[in-house]
């Protein structure tokens, strides 16, 4: 029986060692879980700090780009205003420019030609009036001298001539 008690003692000691080993493994597992939790928390903090740093850097770069854009836009708007003033000045100068010498000479020649044609037209009108009066005067003198009384058609076309009052056509 000795071997049985020894075996039972050995088993009890082995069981106790196993329990101690299990407790040590559980303690070690818990310590490992705690260490991993701490490491996870540390990594999350590092990640959040990195994200915050990148976000702040991005924000500052975006603000710098926006400021540069606004500065360029202001500059371009100034240039646009300046170019509009230059265009307005050039349009004013173009509208109020002096005539070229060739153009002035041509205008003067055309005006001289126009005056000459107006003079010729006035002379033709006066000559026509003179000849008309001369013809009327000669016709009156001829009619007085030879006693004729011709019937002339009137130049007034607004008065209609009635067909019954018109003399019948003469046949030859």
Coordinates of N, CA and C in Angstrom, one line a residue:
X1 N 0.7 -1.2 0.0 CA 0.0 0.0 0.0 C 0.8 1.3 0.0
X2 N 1.9 1.2 0.2 CA 2.7 2.3 0.2 C 2.7 2.9 -1.2
X3 N 2.8 2.1 -2.0 CA 2.9 2.8 -3.3 C 1.6 3.6 -3.6
X4 N 0.5 3.2 -3.0 CA -0.7 3.9 -3.3 C -0.7 5.3 -2.6
X5 N -0.3 5.3 -1.4 CA -0.2 6.6 -0.7 C 0.8 7.5 -1.3
X6 N 1.8 7.0 -1.8 CA 2.8 7.8 -2.4 C 2.3 8.3 -3.7
X7 N 1.6 7.4 -4.4 CA 1.0 7.8 -5.6 C 0.0 8.9 -5.4
X8 N -0.8 8.7 -4.4 CA -1.8 9.7 -4.1 C -1.2 11.0 -3.7
X9 N -0.1 10.9 -2.9 CA 0.6 12.1 -2.6 C 1.2 12.8 -3.8
X10 N 1.7 12.0 -4.6 CA 2.3 12.5 -5.8 C 1.3 13.1 -6.7
X11 N 0.1 12.4 -6.7 CA -1.0 13.0 -7.6 C -1.4 14.3 -7.0
X12 N -1.5 14.4 -5.7 CA -2.0 15.6 -5.0 C -0.9 16.7 -5.3
X13 N 0.3 16.4 -5.2 CA 1.4 17.3 -5.5 C 1.3 17.8 -6.9
X14 N 1.1 16.8 -7.8 CA 1.1 17.1 -9.2 C -0.1 18.0 -9.5
X15 N -1.3 17.7 -8.8 CA -2.5 18.4 -9.0 C -2.2 19.9 -8.5
X16 N -1.5 19.9 -7.4 CA -1.3 21.2 -6.9 C -0.3 22.0 -7.8
X17 N 0.6 21.4 -8.3 CA 1.6 22.0 -9.2 C 0.8 22.5 -10.5
X18 N -0.1 21.6 -10.9 CA -0.9 22.0 -12.1 C -1.8 23.2 -11.8
X19 N -2.4 23.2 -10.6 CA -3.2 24.4 -10.2 C -2.3 25.6 -10.1
X20 N -1.2 25.5 -9.6 CA -0.3 26.6 -9.5 C 0.2 27.1 -10.9
X21 N 0.4 26.1 -11.7 CA 0.8 26.4 -13.1 C -0.4 27.0 -13.8
X22 N -1.6 26.5 -13.5 CA -2.8 27.1 -14.2 C -3.0 28.5 -13.7
X23 N -2.8 28.7 -12.3 CA -3.0 30.0 -11.8 C -1.9 31.0 -12.4
X24 N -0.7 30.5 -12.5 CA 0.4 31.3 -13.1 C 0.0 31.6 -14.5
X25 N -0.5 30.6 -15.3 CA -0.9 30.8 -16.7 C -2.0 31.8 -16.8
X26 N -3.0 31.7 -15.8 CA -4.1 32.7 -15.8 C -3.6 34.1 -15.5
X27 N -2.7 34.1 -14.5 CA -2.1 35.4 -14.1 C -1.3 36.0 -15.3
X28 N -0.6 35.1 -15.9 CA 0.3 35.6 -17.0 C -0.7 36.0 -18.2
X29 N -1.8 35.2 -18.4 CA -2.7 35.6 -19.5 C -3.4 37.0 -19.2
X30 N -3.7 37.1 -17.9 CA -4.4 38.4 -17.5 C -3.4 39.6 -17.7
X31 N -2.1 39.3 -17.3 CA -1.1 40.3 -17.4 C -0.9 40.6 -18.9
X32 N -0.9 39.6 -19.7 CA -0.7 39.7 -21.2 C -1.9 40.6 -21.7
X33 N -3.1 40.2 -21.3 CA -4.3 41.0 -21.7 C -4.2 42.4 -21.3
X34 N -3.8 42.7 -20.1 CA -3.6 44.1 -19.6 C -2.6 44.8 -20.4
X35 N -1.5 44.1 -20.7 CA -0.4 44.7 -21.5 C -0.9 45.0 -22.9
X36 N -1.6 44.0 -23.5 CA -2.2 44.3 -24.8 C -3.2 45.4 -24.8
X37 N -4.0 45.5 -23.8 CA -4.9 46.6 -23.7 C -4.2 48.0 -23.6
X38 N -3.1 48.0 -22.8 CA -2.3 49.2 -22.6 C -1.7 49.5 -24.0
X39 N -1.2 48.5 -24.7 CA -0.5 48.7 -26.0 C -1.6 49.3 -27.0
X40 N -2.8 48.7 -26.9 CA -3.8 49.1 -27.8 C -4.2 50.5 -27.5
X41 N -4.4 50.9 -26.3 CA -4.7 52.2 -25.9 C -3.6 53.2 -26.3
X42 N -2.3 52.8 -26.1 CA -1.2 53.6 -26.5 C -1.2 53.8 -28.1
X43 N -1.5 52.7 -28.8 CA -1.5 52.8 -30.3 C -2.7 53.7 -30.7
X44 N -3.8 53.6 -30.0 CA -5.0 54.5 -30.4 C -4.6 55.9 -30.1
X45 N -4.0 56.2 -29.0 CA -3.6 57.6 -28.7 C -2.6 58.1 -29.8
X46 N -1.6 57.2 -30.1 CA -0.6 57.6 -31.2 C -1.4 57.9 -32.5
X47 N -2.3 57.0 -32.8 CA -3.1 57.1 -34.1 C -3.9 58.4 -34.1
X48 N -4.6 58.7 -33.0 CA -5.4 59.9 -32.9 C -4.5 61.2 -32.9
X49 N -3.3 61.1 -32.3 CA -2.4 62.2 -32.4 C -1.9 62.4 -33.8
X50 N -1.6 61.3 -34.5 CA -1.1 61.4 -35.9 C -2.2 61.9 -36.8
X51 N -3.5 61.5 -36.6 CA -4.6 62.0 -37.3 C -4.8 63.5 -37.1
X52 N -4.7 63.9 -35.8 CA -4.8 65.3 -35.5 C -3.7 66.1 -36.1
X53 N -2.5 65.6 -36.1 CA -1.4 66.3 -36.7 C -1.6 66.5 -38.2
X54 N -2.0 65.4 -38.9 CA -2.2 65.4 -40.3 C -3.4 66.4 -40.6
X55 N -4.4 66.3 -39.8 CA -5.6 67.2 -40.0 C -5.2 68.7 -39.8
X56 N -4.4 68.9 -38.8 CA -3.9 70.3 -38.6 C -3.0 70.8 -39.7
X57 N -2.1 69.9 -40.2 CA -1.3 70.2 -41.3 C -2.1 70.5 -42.6
X58 N -3.1 69.6 -42.8 CA -4.0 69.8 -44.0 C -4.7 71.1 -43.9
X59 N -5.2 71.4 -42.7 CA -6.0 72.6 -42.5 C -5.1 73.8 -42.8
X60 N -3.9 73.8 -42.3 CA -3.0 74.9 -42.5 C -2.6 75.1 -44.0
X61 N -2.4 73.9 -44.6 CA -2.1 74.0 -46.1 C -3.3 74.5 -46.9
X62 N -4.5 74.0 -46.5 CA -5.7 74.5 -47.2 C -5.9 76.0 -47.0
X63 N -5.7 76.5 -45.8 CA -5.8 77.9 -45.5 C -4.8 78.7 -46.3
X64 N -3.5 78.2 -46.4 CA -2.5 78.9 -47.1 C -2.9 78.9 -48.6
X65 N -3.4 77.8 -49.1 CA -3.8 77.7 -50.5 C -5.0 78.7 -50.8
X66 N -5.9 78.8 -49.9 CA -7.0 79.7 -50.0 C -6.5 81.1 -50.0
X67 N -5.6 81.4 -49.1 CA -5.1 82.8 -49.0 C -4.3 83.1 -50.3
X68 N -3.6 82.2 -50.8 CA -2.8 82.4 -52.1 C -3.8 82.6 -53.2
X69 N -4.9 81.8 -53.2 CA -6.0 82.0 -54.3 C -6.6 83.3 -54.2
X70 N -6.9 83.8 -53.0 CA -7.6 85.1 -52.8 C -6.6 86.2 -53.3
X71 N -5.3 86.1 -52.9 CA -4.4 87.1 -53.3 C -4.3 87.1 -54.9
X72 N -4.2 86.0 -55.5 CA -4.1 85.9 -57.0 C -5.4 86.5 -57.6
X73 N -6.5 86.1 -57.0 CA -7.8 86.6 -57.5 C -7.9 88.1 -57.4
X74 N -7.5 88.7 -56.3 CA -7.4 90.1 -56.1 C -6.5 90.8 -57.2
X75 N -5.3 90.1 -57.3 CA -4.4 90.6 -58.3 C -5.0 90.6 -59.7
X76 N -5.6 89.5 -60.1 CA -6.2 89.4 -61.4 C -7.4 90.4 -61.6
X77 N -8.1 90.6 -60.5 CA -9.2 91.6 -60.7 C -8.7 93.0 -60.9
X78 N -7.6 93.3 -60.2 CA -6.9 94.6 -60.4 C -6.4 94.7 -61.9
X79 N -5.8 93.6 -62.4 CA -5.3 93.6 -63.7 C -6.5 93.8 -64.7
X80 N -7.6 93.1 -64.4 CA -8.8 93.2 -65.3 C -9.3 94.7 -65.3
X81 N -9.4 95.3 -64.2 CA -9.8 96.7 -64.1 C -8.8 97.6 -64.9
X82 N -7.6 97.4 -64.7 CA -6.6 98.1 -65.4 C -6.7 98.0 -66.9
X83 N -6.9 96.7 -67.4 CA -7.0 96.5 -68.8 C -8.3 97.1 -69.3
X84 N -9.4 97.1 -68.5 CA -10.6 97.7 -69.0 C -10.4 99.2 -69.1
X85 N -9.7 99.8 -68.2 CA -9.4 101.3 -68.4 C -8.6 101.5 -69.6
X86 N -7.6 100.7 -69.9 CA -6.8 100.8 -71.1 C -7.7 100.7 -72.3
X87 N -8.6 99.7 -72.3 CA -9.5 99.5 -73.5 C -10.3 100.7 -73.6
X88 N -10.9 101.3 -72.5 CA -11.8 102.4 -72.6 C -11.0 103.6 -73.2
X89 N -9.7 103.8 -72.7 CA -8.9 104.9 -73.2 C -8.6 104.7 -74.7
X90 N -8.3 103.5 -75.1 CA -8.0 103.3 -76.5 C -9.3 103.5 -77.4
X91 N -10.5 103.1 -76.9 CA -11.7 103.3 -77.6 C -12.0 104.8 -77.7
X92 N -11.7 105.5 -76.6 CA -11.9 107.0 -76.7 C -11.0 107.6 -77.7
X93 N -9.7 107.2 -77.6 CA -8.8 107.8 -78.6 C -9.2 107.4 -80.0
X94 N -9.6 106.2 -80.2 CA -10.1 105.8 -81.6 C -11.3 106.6 -82.0
X95 N -12.2 106.8 -81.2 CA -13.4 107.6 -81.5 C -13.1 109.0 -81.8
X96 N -12.1 109.6 -81.1 CA -11.8 111.0 -81.2 C -10.5 111.2 -81.9
X97 N -10.1 110.3 -82.7 CA -8.8 110.5 -83.4 C -8.9 111.5 -84.5
X98 N -7.7 112.1 -84.8 CA -7.7 113.1 -85.9 C -7.8 112.4 -87.2
X99 N -8.3 113.1 -88.2 CA -8.5 112.5 -89.5 C -7.1 112.4 -90.2
X100 N -7.0 111.5 -91.1 CA -5.7 111.4 -91.8 C -5.7 112.4 -92.9
X101 N -4.6 112.9 -93.4 CA -4.4 113.9 -94.4 C -5.1 113.5 -95.7
X102 N -4.9 112.2 -96.1 CA -5.5 111.7 -97.3 C -7.1 111.7 -97.2
X103 N -7.6 111.4 -96.0 CA -9.0 111.4 -95.8 C -9.6 112.9 -95.9
X104 N -8.9 113.8 -95.3 CA -9.3 115.2 -95.3 C -9.3 115.7 -96.8
X105 N -8.2 115.4 -97.5 CA -8.1 115.8 -98.9 C -9.3 115.2 -99.7
X106 N -9.6 113.9 -99.5 CA -10.7 113.3 -100.3 C -12.0 113.9 -99.9
X107 N -12.2 114.2 -98.6 CA -13.5 114.8 -98.2 C -13.6 116.2 -98.8
X108 N -12.5 117.0 -98.8 CA -12.5 118.3 -99.4 C -12.8 118.2 -100.9
X109 N -12.2 117.2 -101.6 CA -12.5 117.1 -103.1 C -13.9 116.7 -103.3
X110 N -14.5 115.9 -102.5 CA -15.9 115.5 -102.7 C -16.8 116.7 -102.4
X111 N -16.5 117.4 -101.3 CA -17.3 118.6 -101.1 C -17.2 119.6 -102.2
X112 N -16.0 119.8 -102.8 CA -15.9 120.7 -103.9 C -16.7 120.3 -105.1
X113 N -16.6 119.0 -105.3 CA -17.4 118.4 -106.5 C -18.9 118.5 -106.2
X114 N -19.3 118.4 -104.9 CA -20.7 118.5 -104.6 C -21.2 120.0 -104.8
X115 N -20.3 120.9 -104.4 CA -20.7 122.3 -104.6 C -20.8 122.6 -106.1
X116 N -19.8 122.1 -106.9 CA -19.9 122.3 -108.3 C -21.2 121.7 -108.9
X117 N -21.6 120.5 -108.5 CA -22.8 119.9 -109.0 C -24.0 120.7 -108.5
X118 N -24.0 121.2 -107.3 CA -25.1 122.0 -106.8 C -25.2 123.3 -107.6
X119 N -24.0 123.9 -107.9 CA -24.0 125.1 -108.8 C -24.6 124.8 -110.1
X120 N -24.2 123.7 -110.7 CA -24.6 123.3 -112.0 C -26.1 123.1 -112.0
X121 N -26.6 122.4 -111.0 CA -28.0 122.1 -110.9 C -28.8 123.4 -110.7
X122 N -28.3 124.4 -109.9 CA -29.0 125.7 -109.7 C -29.0 126.4 -111.0
X123 N -27.9 126.4 -111.8 CA -27.8 127.1 -113.1 C -28.8 126.5 -114.0
X124 N -28.9 125.1 -114.0 CA -29.8 124.4 -114.9 C -31.3 124.8 -114.5
X125 N -31.6 124.9 -113.2 CA -32.9 125.2 -112.8 C -33.2 126.7 -113.2
X126 N -32.3 127.6 -113.0 CA -32.5 129.0 -113.4 C -32.6 129.1 -114.9
X127 N -31.8 128.4 -115.7 CA -31.9 128.4 -117.1 C -33.3 127.9 -117.6
X128 N -33.7 126.8 -117.0 CA -35.0 126.2 -117.3 C -36.1 127.2 -117.0
X129 N -36.0 127.9 -115.9 CA -37.0 128.9 -115.5 C -37.0 130.1 -116.5
X130 N -35.8 130.5 -116.9 CA -35.7 131.6 -117.9 C -36.3 131.2 -119.2
X131 N -35.9 130.0 -119.7 CA -36.4 129.5 -121.0 C -38.0 129.3 -121.0
X132 N -38.5 128.8 -119.9 CA -39.9 128.7 -119.7 C -40.6 130.0 -119.8
X133 N -40.1 131.0 -119.1 CA -40.7 132.3 -119.1 C -40.5 132.9 -120.5
X134 N -39.4 132.7 -121.1 CA -39.2 133.2 -122.5 C -40.2 132.6 -123.5
X135 N -40.4 131.3 -123.4 CA -41.4 130.6 -124.2 C -42.8 131.2 -124.0
X136 N -43.1 131.3 -122.7 CA -44.5 131.9 -122.4 C -44.6 133.3 -123.0
X137 N -43.6 134.1 -122.8 CA -43.6 135.5 -123.3 C -43.7 135.5 -124.8
X138 N -42.9 134.6 -125.5 CA -43.0 134.6 -127.0 C -44.4 134.1 -127.4
X139 N -44.9 133.1 -126.7 CA -46.3 132.6 -127.1 C -47.3 133.7 -126.9
X140 N -47.2 134.5 -125.8 CA -48.2 135.6 -125.6 C -48.0 136.6 -126.7
X141 N -46.8 137.0 -127.0 CA -46.5 138.0 -128.1 C -47.0 137.5 -129.4
X142 N -46.8 136.2 -129.7 CA -47.3 135.6 -131.0 C -48.8 135.6 -131.0
X143 N -49.5 135.3 -129.9 CA -50.9 135.2 -129.9 C -51.5 136.6 -130.0
X144 N -50.9 137.6 -129.4 CA -51.3 139.0 -129.4 C -51.2 139.5 -130.9
X145 N -50.0 139.2 -131.5 CA -49.7 139.7 -132.8 C -50.7 139.1 -133.8
X146 N -51.0 137.8 -133.7 CA -51.8 137.2 -134.7 C -53.2 136.9 -134.3
X147 N -53.6 137.3 -133.1 CA -54.9 137.3 -132.6 C -55.4 135.8 -132.3
X148 N -54.6 135.0 -131.9 CA -55.0 133.6 -131.6 C -55.4 133.5 -130.2
X149 N -56.3 132.6 -129.9 CA -56.7 132.3 -128.5 C -56.6 130.7 -128.3
X150 N -55.5 130.1 -128.2 CA -55.4 128.7 -128.0 C -56.0 128.2 -126.7
X151 N -56.6 127.0 -126.7 CA -57.1 126.4 -125.5 C -56.0 125.4 -125.0
X152 N -55.6 125.7 -123.8 CA -54.5 124.9 -123.3 C -55.0 124.0 -122.2
X153 N -54.5 122.8 -122.1 CA -54.8 121.9 -121.0 C -54.2 122.5 -119.7
X154 N -55.0 122.3 -118.7 CA -54.4 122.9 -117.4 C -53.5 121.8 -116.8
X155 N -52.6 122.3 -116.0 CA -51.6 121.4 -115.4 C -52.2 120.8 -114.1
X156 N -53.4 121.3 -113.8 CA -54.0 120.8 -112.5 C -54.8 119.5 -112.9
X157 N -54.3 118.4 -112.4 CA -54.9 117.1 -112.7 C -55.9 116.6 -111.7
X158 N -56.1 117.5 -110.6 CA -57.0 117.1 -109.6 C -58.5 117.3 -110.0
X159 N -58.7 118.2 -111.0 CA -60.1 118.4 -111.5 C -60.4 117.4 -112.6
X160 N -61.4 116.5 -112.4 CA -61.7 115.6 -113.5 C -62.5 116.3 -114.6
X161 N -62.2 115.9 -115.8 CA -62.9 116.5 -116.9 C -64.1 115.6 -117.2
X162 N -65.3 116.2 -117.3 CA -66.5 115.4 -117.6 C -66.6 115.1 -119.0
X163 N -67.0 113.8 -119.4 CA -67.0 113.4 -120.8 C -68.0 114.2 -121.7
X164 N -69.1 114.7 -121.1 CA -70.1 115.4 -121.9 C -69.6 116.8 -122.2
X165 N -68.8 117.4 -121.4 CA -68.3 118.8 -121.7 C -67.2 118.8 -122.7
X166 N -66.5 117.7 -122.9 CA -65.4 117.6 -123.8 C -65.9 117.7 -125.2
X167 N -65.2 118.5 -126.1 CA -65.7 118.6 -127.5 C -65.5 117.3 -128.2
X168 N -66.4 116.9 -129.1 CA -66.2 115.7 -129.9 C -65.0 115.7 -130.7
X169 N -64.4 114.5 -130.9 CA -63.2 114.4 -131.7 C -63.5 114.8 -133.2
X170 N -62.6 115.5 -133.8 CA -62.8 115.9 -135.2 C -62.2 114.8 -136.1
X171 N -62.9 114.4 -137.1 CA -62.4 113.4 -138.0 C -61.9 114.1 -139.3
X172 N -60.9 113.7 -139.9 CA -60.3 114.3 -141.0 C -60.7 113.6 -142.2

